[in-house]
Structures are given as C-alpha cells and as structure tokens.
Coordinates of C-alpha atoms in Angstrom, one line a residue:
Chain A
X694 CA -54.9 21.5 23.2
X695 CA -55.3 24.3 20.8
X696 CA -52.5 26.9 20.7
X697 CA -51.9 30.0 18.6
X698 CA -48.3 29.6 17.2
X699 CA -48.3 32.3 14.7
X700 CA -49.8 35.6 13.6
X701 CA -49.5 36.8 10.0
X702 CA -50.7 40.0 8.3
X703 CA -50.7 39.8 4.5
X704 CA -52.0 41.7 1.5
X705 CA -54.5 39.9 -0.7
X706 CA -54.1 41.8 -4.0
X707 CA -55.6 39.8 -6.8
X708 CA -52.8 40.6 -9.3
X709 CA -50.5 38.6 -6.9
X710 CA -52.6 35.6 -7.6
X711 CA -52.5 36.2 -11.3
X712 CA -48.7 36.5 -11.3
X713 CA -48.4 33.4 -9.1
X714 CA -50.5 31.4 -11.6
X715 CA -48.5 32.8 -14.5
X716 CA -45.3 31.7 -12.7
X717 CA -44.0 35.2 -12.8
X718 CA -42.3 34.8 -9.4
X719 CA -38.8 35.4 -10.8
X720 CA -39.7 38.3 -13.1
X721 CA -38.1 41.6 -12.1
X722 CA -41.4 43.3 -11.3
X723 CA -42.6 40.5 -9.1
X724 CA -39.5 39.0 -7.5
X725 CA -39.4 41.5 -4.6
X726 CA -42.9 40.5 -3.6
X727 CA -42.6 36.8 -3.8
X728 CA -39.1 36.7 -2.2
X729 CA -40.8 38.5 0.7
X730 CA -43.0 35.5 1.4
X731 CA -40.3 32.8 1.3
X732 CA -39.0 33.3 4.9
X733 CA -42.6 33.4 6.1
X734 CA -43.5 30.1 4.5
X735 CA -40.4 28.5 5.8
X736 CA -40.9 29.7 9.3
X737 CA -44.6 28.6 9.4
X738 CA -43.5 25.1 8.2
X739 CA -41.0 25.0 11.0
X740 CA -43.7 25.9 13.5
X741 CA -45.7 22.9 12.3
X742 CA -48.9 24.8 11.8
X743 CA -51.9 22.5 11.5
X744 CA -54.8 25.1 11.2
X745 CA -55.1 28.5 9.7
X746 CA -57.9 30.9 10.7
X747 CA -58.0 33.4 7.8
X748 CA -59.7 36.8 8.3
X749 CA -60.5 38.1 4.9
X750 CA -63.3 39.7 2.9
X751 CA -65.2 38.3 0.0
X752 CA -65.4 40.6 -3.1
X753 CA -68.5 39.4 -4.8
X754 CA -67.5 35.8 -5.1
X755 CA -69.9 34.2 -2.7
X756 CA -71.5 37.2 -1.0
X757 CA -73.4 40.1 -2.5
X758 CA -75.1 43.2 -1.1
X759 CA -78.5 41.5 -1.1
X760 CA -77.4 39.7 2.1
X761 CA -74.3 41.1 3.6
X762 CA -73.1 39.6 6.9
X763 CA -70.8 41.7 9.0
X764 CA -68.9 38.6 10.1
X765 CA -69.3 35.1 8.6
X766 CA -67.3 32.0 9.5
X767 CA -67.1 28.8 7.6
X768 CA -68.0 25.4 9.2
X769 CA -67.4 22.8 6.5
X770 CA -65.1 20.0 5.5
X771 CA -64.1 21.8 2.3
X772 CA -64.5 25.1 0.6
X773 CA -64.5 25.3 -3.3
X774 CA -62.4 27.7 -5.2
X775 CA -64.6 30.5 -6.6
X776 CA -64.9 32.0 -10.1
X777 CA -64.6 35.7 -9.7
X778 CA -65.1 36.4 -13.4
X779 CA -61.8 35.2 -14.9
X780 CA -62.2 31.4 -14.3
X781 CA -61.4 29.1 -11.4
X782 CA -57.7 29.1 -10.3
X783 CA -55.9 25.8 -10.4
X784 CA -55.7 25.3 -6.7
X785 CA -56.9 22.3 -4.6
X786 CA -60.2 22.7 -2.8
X787 CA -59.5 24.4 0.5
X788 CA -59.7 21.9 3.3
X789 CA -61.7 22.7 6.5
X790 CA -62.1 21.1 9.9
X791 CA -65.7 20.7 10.9
X792 CA -65.0 19.9 14.5
X793 CA -62.6 22.8 15.0
X794 CA -65.0 25.3 13.2
X795 CA -67.9 24.3 15.4
X796 CA -65.8 24.6 18.5
X797 CA -64.8 28.1 17.5
X798 CA -68.4 28.9 16.8
X799 CA -69.6 27.7 20.1
X800 CA -66.9 29.6 22.0
X801 CA -67.0 32.8 20.0
X802 CA -70.8 33.1 19.9
X803 CA -71.7 31.2 23.1
X804 CA -69.0 32.5 25.4
X805 CA -67.6 35.7 23.9
X806 CA -71.1 36.7 22.7
X807 CA -69.8 37.6 19.3
X808 CA -72.6 37.0 16.8
X809 CA -71.1 35.4 13.8
X810 CA -73.0 34.1 10.8
X811 CA -72.1 30.4 10.3
X812 CA -71.7 29.2 6.7
X813 CA -71.9 25.4 6.0
X814 CA -71.2 26.2 2.4
X815 CA -68.7 28.9 1.4
X816 CA -66.9 29.6 -1.9
X817 CA -63.4 30.9 -1.6
X818 CA -62.4 34.4 -2.8
X819 CA -59.0 36.0 -3.6
X820 CA -59.1 37.6 -0.2
X821 CA -58.1 34.2 1.2
X822 CA -56.7 32.5 -1.9
X823 CA -54.0 35.0 -2.6
X824 CA -52.1 34.6 0.7
X825 CA -52.8 30.9 1.4
X826 CA -50.6 29.3 -1.2
X827 CA -47.8 31.8 -0.5
X828 CA -47.8 30.7 3.1
X829 CA -48.5 27.0 3.1
X830 CA -47.9 23.9 0.9
X831 CA -50.7 23.1 -1.4
X832 CA -49.4 20.4 -3.8
X833 CA -50.7 17.8 -4.1
X834 CA -53.0 19.1 -1.3
X835 CA -53.1 21.8 1.4
X836 CA -50.8 21.3 4.3
X837 CA -53.2 23.1 6.7
X838 CA -56.9 23.0 7.5
X839 CA -58.5 26.4 7.1
X840 CA -61.3 28.3 8.8
X841 CA -62.4 31.2 6.6
X842 CA -63.7 34.2 8.5
X843 CA -65.2 36.9 6.2
X844 CA -65.7 40.5 7.3
X845 CA -67.8 43.1 5.5
X846 CA -65.3 45.8 4.6
X847 CA -67.1 46.9 1.4
X848 CA -70.5 48.2 2.3
X849 CA -70.5 50.8 5.0
X850 CA -71.3 50.8 7.9
X851 CA -68.3 48.6 8.6
X852 CA -67.4 47.0 11.9
X853 CA -65.1 49.2 13.9
X854 CA -61.4 48.5 14.3
X855 CA -62.0 47.9 18.0
X856 CA -64.6 45.2 17.0
X857 CA -61.9 43.4 15.0
X858 CA -59.6 43.6 18.0
X859 CA -62.3 42.1 20.2
X860 CA -62.8 39.4 17.5
X861 CA -59.2 38.5 17.8
X862 CA -59.5 38.2 21.5
X863 CA -62.5 35.9 21.1
X864 CA -60.5 33.8 18.6
X865 CA -57.7 33.4 21.1
X866 CA -60.1 32.3 23.9
X867 CA -61.7 29.8 21.5
X868 CA -58.5 28.3 20.2
X869 CA -57.1 27.9 23.7
X870 CA -60.2 26.0 24.9
X871 CA -60.0 23.5 22.0
X872 CA -59.5 20.0 23.5
X873 CA -57.7 18.5 20.5
X874 CA -54.2 19.3 19.4
X875 CA -54.2 22.2 17.0
X876 CA -51.2 24.5 16.1
X877 CA -53.0 27.6 14.8
X878 CA -51.9 30.5 12.6
X879 CA -54.2 33.5 12.7
X880 CA -54.0 35.4 9.5
X881 CA -55.3 38.9 8.9
X882 CA -55.5 40.0 5.3
X883 CA -56.0 43.1 3.1
X884 CA -54.3 46.4 2.2
X885 CA -52.1 48.0 2.4
X886 CA -52.7 51.5 1.0
X887 CA -54.8 51.7 -2.2
X888 CA -57.8 53.4 -3.7
X889 CA -59.6 51.9 -6.6
X890 CA -62.4 54.4 -7.3
X891 CA -63.0 58.1 -8.0
X892 CA -60.4 60.4 -9.3
X893 CA -58.3 59.5 -6.3
X894 CA -57.8 56.1 -7.9
X895 CA -54.2 55.0 -7.6
X896 CA -53.6 56.8 -4.2
X897 CA -50.9 55.0 -2.2
X898 CA -49.0 56.1 0.9
X899 CA -45.8 54.3 1.8
X900 CA -45.2 56.4 5.0
X901 CA -48.6 55.4 6.4
X902 CA -48.1 51.7 5.4
X903 CA -44.8 51.6 7.2
X904 CA -46.2 53.4 10.2
X905 CA -49.1 50.9 10.2
X906 CA -46.7 47.9 10.1
X907 CA -44.7 49.4 13.0
X908 CA -47.9 49.9 15.0
X909 CA -49.4 46.5 14.3
X910 CA -46.2 44.9 15.6
X911 CA -45.4 47.2 18.5
X912 CA -48.4 49.2 19.6
X913 CA -51.5 47.7 18.0
X914 CA -53.9 49.3 20.5
X915 CA -53.1 52.7 19.0
X916 CA -54.9 51.5 15.9
X917 CA -58.2 50.5 17.4
X918 CA -59.5 54.0 18.0
X919 CA -58.7 55.3 14.5
X920 CA -62.0 56.0 12.7
X921 CA -62.7 54.6 9.3
X922 CA -62.5 58.1 7.8
X923 CA -58.9 58.5 8.9
X924 CA -57.8 55.0 7.5
X925 CA -59.4 56.0 4.2
X926 CA -57.9 59.4 4.1
X927 CA -54.4 58.1 4.8
X928 CA -54.3 54.9 2.8
X929 CA -57.1 55.3 0.3
X930 CA -60.8 54.4 0.6
X931 CA -60.3 50.7 -0.2
X932 CA -57.4 50.4 2.3
X933 CA -59.9 50.6 5.2
X934 CA -59.8 46.7 4.9
X935 CA -56.5 46.9 6.8
X936 CA -58.7 46.8 10.0
X937 CA -58.9 43.1 9.4
X938 CA -55.2 42.8 10.5
X939 CA -56.5 43.7 14.0
X940 CA -58.5 40.5 14.1
X941 CA -55.1 38.7 13.9
X942 CA -53.3 41.0 16.2
X943 CA -55.9 40.9 18.9
X944 CA -55.4 37.1 19.1
X945 CA -51.7 37.5 20.1
X946 CA -50.0 38.7 23.3
X947 CA -49.5 42.4 23.8
X948 CA -45.7 42.0 23.1
X949 CA -44.7 39.8 20.3
X950 CA -41.6 38.4 18.7
X951 CA -41.2 39.9 15.3
X952 CA -40.3 37.1 12.9
X953 CA -40.4 38.7 9.5
X954 CA -41.6 41.7 7.5
X955 CA -41.5 42.7 3.9
X956 CA -43.0 45.6 1.9
X957 CA -43.3 46.3 -1.8
X958 CA -45.3 49.1 -3.5
X959 CA -45.3 48.5 -7.3
X960 CA -48.4 49.9 -9.0
X961 CA -51.8 50.3 -7.3
X962 CA -51.4 48.8 -3.8
X963 CA -48.8 48.7 -1.0
X964 CA -48.1 45.0 -0.5
X965 CA -47.1 44.0 3.0
X966 CA -46.5 40.9 5.0
X967 CA -45.6 40.6 8.7
X968 CA -45.1 37.5 10.7
X969 CA -45.1 37.4 14.5
X970 CA -45.6 35.1 17.5
X971 CA -46.5 35.4 21.2
X972 CA -43.7 36.7 23.3
X973 CA -44.2 34.0 25.9
X974 CA -44.3 31.3 23.2
X975 CA -40.6 31.6 22.3
X976 CA -39.4 32.0 25.9
X977 CA -41.0 28.7 26.8
Chain B
X181 CA -82.5 62.6 6.8
X182 CA -80.8 59.9 8.8
X183 CA -77.1 60.1 9.3
X184 CA -74.8 57.4 8.0
X185 CA -72.0 56.4 10.4
X186 CA -68.3 56.0 10.1
X187 CA -67.5 58.1 7.0
X188 CA -68.1 61.2 5.1
X189 CA -67.4 62.4 1.6
X190 CA -64.9 65.0 2.7
X191 CA -62.0 63.1 1.0
X192 CA -61.6 64.6 -2.4
X193 CA -62.1 62.2 -5.3
X194 CA -63.7 59.7 -3.0
X195 CA -67.2 58.2 -3.0
X196 CA -67.5 56.0 0.0
X197 CA -69.7 53.0 -0.7
X198 CA -72.4 53.7 1.8
X199 CA -75.7 51.9 2.4
X200 CA -77.5 54.6 0.4
X201 CA -75.1 54.2 -2.6
X202 CA -75.5 50.5 -2.3
X203 CA -79.3 50.8 -2.4
X204 CA -79.1 53.0 -5.4
X205 CA -76.8 50.7 -7.2
X206 CA -78.3 47.4 -6.2
X207 CA -79.5 46.4 -9.7
X208 CA -76.4 47.6 -11.4
X209 CA -74.1 45.8 -8.9
X210 CA -76.3 42.7 -9.1
X211 CA -75.8 42.7 -12.9
X212 CA -72.0 43.0 -12.5
X213 CA -71.9 40.4 -9.7
X214 CA -73.7 37.9 -12.0
X215 CA -70.8 38.0 -14.4
X216 CA -68.8 35.8 -12.0
X217 CA -70.7 32.9 -13.6
X218 CA -69.3 31.7 -17.0
X219 CA -72.7 31.2 -18.6
X220 CA -73.7 34.8 -17.7
X221 CA -70.5 36.2 -19.2
X222 CA -71.3 34.3 -22.4
X223 CA -74.9 35.6 -22.4
X224 CA -73.8 39.3 -21.8
X225 CA -71.1 38.9 -24.5
X226 CA -73.6 37.7 -27.0
X227 CA -76.3 40.2 -26.5
X228 CA -75.4 42.9 -23.9
X229 CA -78.7 44.9 -23.9
X230 CA -80.9 41.8 -23.7
X231 CA -78.8 40.5 -20.8
X232 CA -78.8 43.8 -19.0
X233 CA -82.6 44.0 -19.4
X234 CA -83.0 40.8 -17.4
X235 CA -81.7 42.8 -14.4
X236 CA -84.1 45.7 -15.1
X237 CA -81.3 48.3 -15.6
X238 CA -82.3 51.8 -16.5
X239 CA -81.5 53.3 -19.9
X240 CA -78.9 55.5 -18.2
X241 CA -77.2 52.5 -16.6
X242 CA -77.2 50.5 -19.8
X243 CA -75.8 53.5 -21.7
X244 CA -73.0 54.1 -19.1
X245 CA -72.1 50.4 -19.1
X246 CA -71.8 50.3 -22.9
X247 CA -69.8 53.6 -22.9
X248 CA -67.5 52.1 -20.2
X249 CA -68.1 55.2 -18.1
X250 CA -67.0 53.7 -14.8
X251 CA -66.7 57.2 -13.3
X252 CA -70.4 57.9 -13.8
X253 CA -71.4 54.4 -12.6
X254 CA -69.4 54.9 -9.4
X255 CA -70.0 58.6 -8.7
X256 CA -73.7 58.8 -9.7
X257 CA -74.9 55.2 -10.1
X258 CA -74.0 53.6 -6.8
X259 CA -71.7 51.2 -8.5
X260 CA -69.2 49.2 -6.4
X261 CA -65.8 49.0 -8.1
X262 CA -65.4 45.5 -6.8
X263 CA -68.5 44.5 -8.8
X264 CA -67.9 46.7 -11.8
X265 CA -64.5 45.2 -12.3
X266 CA -66.3 41.9 -13.3
X267 CA -67.7 43.7 -16.4
X268 CA -64.0 43.8 -17.5
X269 CA -63.9 40.0 -17.5
X270 CA -66.2 40.3 -20.6
X271 CA -65.0 43.5 -22.2
X272 CA -61.3 42.9 -21.5
X273 CA -60.8 46.1 -19.5
X274 CA -58.6 45.8 -16.5
X275 CA -58.6 47.7 -13.3
X276 CA -56.0 50.2 -14.5
X277 CA -58.1 51.0 -17.5
X278 CA -61.1 51.6 -15.3
X279 CA -58.9 53.7 -13.0
X280 CA -57.5 55.8 -15.8
X281 CA -61.1 56.5 -17.1
X282 CA -62.1 57.6 -13.6
X283 CA -59.1 60.0 -13.4
X284 CA -59.8 61.4 -16.8
X285 CA -56.6 60.0 -18.2
X286 CA -55.6 57.6 -20.9
X287 CA -54.2 54.2 -19.8
X288 CA -50.8 55.3 -21.0
X289 CA -50.9 58.6 -19.0
X290 CA -52.0 56.7 -15.9
X291 CA -49.3 54.0 -16.3
X292 CA -46.6 56.7 -16.5
X293 CA -47.5 57.7 -12.9
X294 CA -46.8 54.2 -11.4
X295 CA -43.6 52.9 -9.7
X296 CA -43.7 49.6 -11.5
X297 CA -46.2 48.9 -14.3
X298 CA -47.7 45.4 -13.8
X299 CA -49.4 43.8 -16.8
X300 CA -51.7 41.8 -14.4
X301 CA -53.6 45.0 -13.7
X302 CA -54.3 46.3 -17.1

C-alpha cells in the first residue's frame, strides 16, 4: 500500500545547482547550505523512500506563457534533464513510475475533482533538479522514482494558497489508495524570500522566512488565507512561489514530528529546508 | 476595464507579472525563452538583430535588448525576469548584473549590499 513517510520543503535556487556541479560544497560561502541538507538526505535514506512527488515550477524550460497550465503532473517512465540556457546538467535522466502517476491522476482528478493537466512528456527544470540530488542518491542512477508536479507561480493569476493545501490533501488520498507498496516523500519547493525584478531587486526578509518555517511546521493553516499580495510584500514578488510548500504540508497530518530544519541567506534568496513526518507515523 | 485578481502594484519597485503584462511581452518573452536551445543561442550570438527579427520584435524591444536595459524591458515591455535571464546565457550577464541595472547601481555597488557574494549569481 502507498504511504506518505516524509514531507520536505526546500528552496530550488539555481545557483545551488551551479555550486553543486562545480563541487563547491566545502567552500566557505556554500558549506552552510550544503551541510544543511546532509541530515535530510541521511534521514530520507533511513526511511527507505521509494517515490518522490515533487511540487515545483518550471521557469521556461518546458513550459512557456503560450500555454500555461495552472497544475501539470508528469506520467512518464522518464523525464529528460532540460537545457535552461546554460547547457544540460550532468545528472541521470529522472526516473518516473507510469503506474503510480496514472493512479495519482485517476484519484486526484477522478475522486478529488482536481483538474490537473497530465504530461506524458515533460522536461525537468531547476525547480525540481536543484533539490532532488541534495535529498536522494543519483549515482549511478536515481534512488527514487519521481512524479513531477508543476504549478504556475509565474504568470498571475496564480492558484491560491488554499488551493495548494487542497492539492496536498488530494495527494494524500491518492497515495493512500495506491494498491502497490510505495514509501512516498512529498516535496514542496521554492523560496524563500527573494525578489528578482524592479528596483526592489534583492529584497530578502529573514524574519518572515523564519516565521514561515515555524508556521509551515506548527500551524500551516494560518498560511492558507494569506493573499498573494502579502506574500509578495513580505518576501519579495518572486517569493510567492513559497505557496507550493503548502502542497506538501497539506499531504501530512495536522501535527507533525519535526525532523530537521536549516536556513541560510547568502546573497539574493533565503534558502530553507525543513523535513517532517506524520505524527502518527512515528508513534506506530 | 477588467480587474486582475490576486495582486496590485502597490508594492514599491515591484511590477507583478500579470496576464496583461504577459500579453504585452509575449513576443519578447518568446524570444528570450527560445534561447534555452543551443542552436538559437548560436544564431542570436552570430547576428542578434536578424535573430530578433524572426520573433517580430519592435524597434524599441530590439534597442532595449541590445542596450541591456532589463529595467525598461520589465517595467514597460512586459518582460518576465525568468525569461530575460536567458539572454544572459548569450551575453554573459548574470542575474546580479541584471538586478544591479534594475536598481540603478553598478554590479560592484550592488554586491556591496549582500551578506555573502556568490560568484554563481554574477
């Protein structure tokens, strides 16, 4: 049977991917970031995660504004690594699970009435590729099968935070009705505070980032009524993508065991990771 | 005039990427998006104007792209920063350079405001 064994929130800042590829993990400016992921990766390995559902957004890798799905989920055996302009990163093709993806589609669309676009071909973007190798083994091949779930957080109108929460609940229902064995990590990506345009470029807000991390862990429902404007005002316009973490959090129990958290704010973006699990899961 | 939902432009220095901005910048953003392909980066690098003409860009858009005026492209042209950054894959400008220009600063001035300068962003 399918079971959600972990929830992870993670930034997906592209410079993390560049530093990773340049093997800058031990450099003084990057060590705090990469060290923050080590306990997360070790714990996920201990939990024997088989599948990762990754809620992320494409940034002009496979989707453009000509056709811009609000929610799009992959249903393929594999997902190629995209070229975002700077070449293709040296990572193995992301492995999917056709049967699991179509089960999720049938449940989320057919039972939870959540109208996803289903993609049988989907090219992977840094939104997913930055956190994935920090959380799971990938050499010589990926240790998990992945379901990419893209959310439009670029072109307004965006889905509401509450809609992300509902998506998380639909994901939970779908995973728990999967008849095969699957130990699933749901991963919400993006943020934290940053603004990349206008003369407010470079805006960051550590206080808000920490408050957000507290709320996503302890009181996530307080986040679902916050309008997009307020997210943008507090964390910077591009930080509104933090609503994607609610897709992860909505898939977990109200109370969670907090496993790990790390935060680093070097240059343009607050970088956060939080790892949690259902409260009941550890008691059992 | 129809009302767009979920945002307003009340945040100083902020130009929310609304449907209307996206419509205005569709050709510009499509041009920038195209640079995700290696052969297009090569074509743009070889003959920028000829390549931009294949997307039907206006003289104003072409001029601002050549002048690296990201501020104008975002604030007036409907440019999405996530697409415009791909122009930098050809010109060599990083996100921090584009940000400094939008703030009206040199890259050095902008970098001096940061906690930890990361070369991966410049």
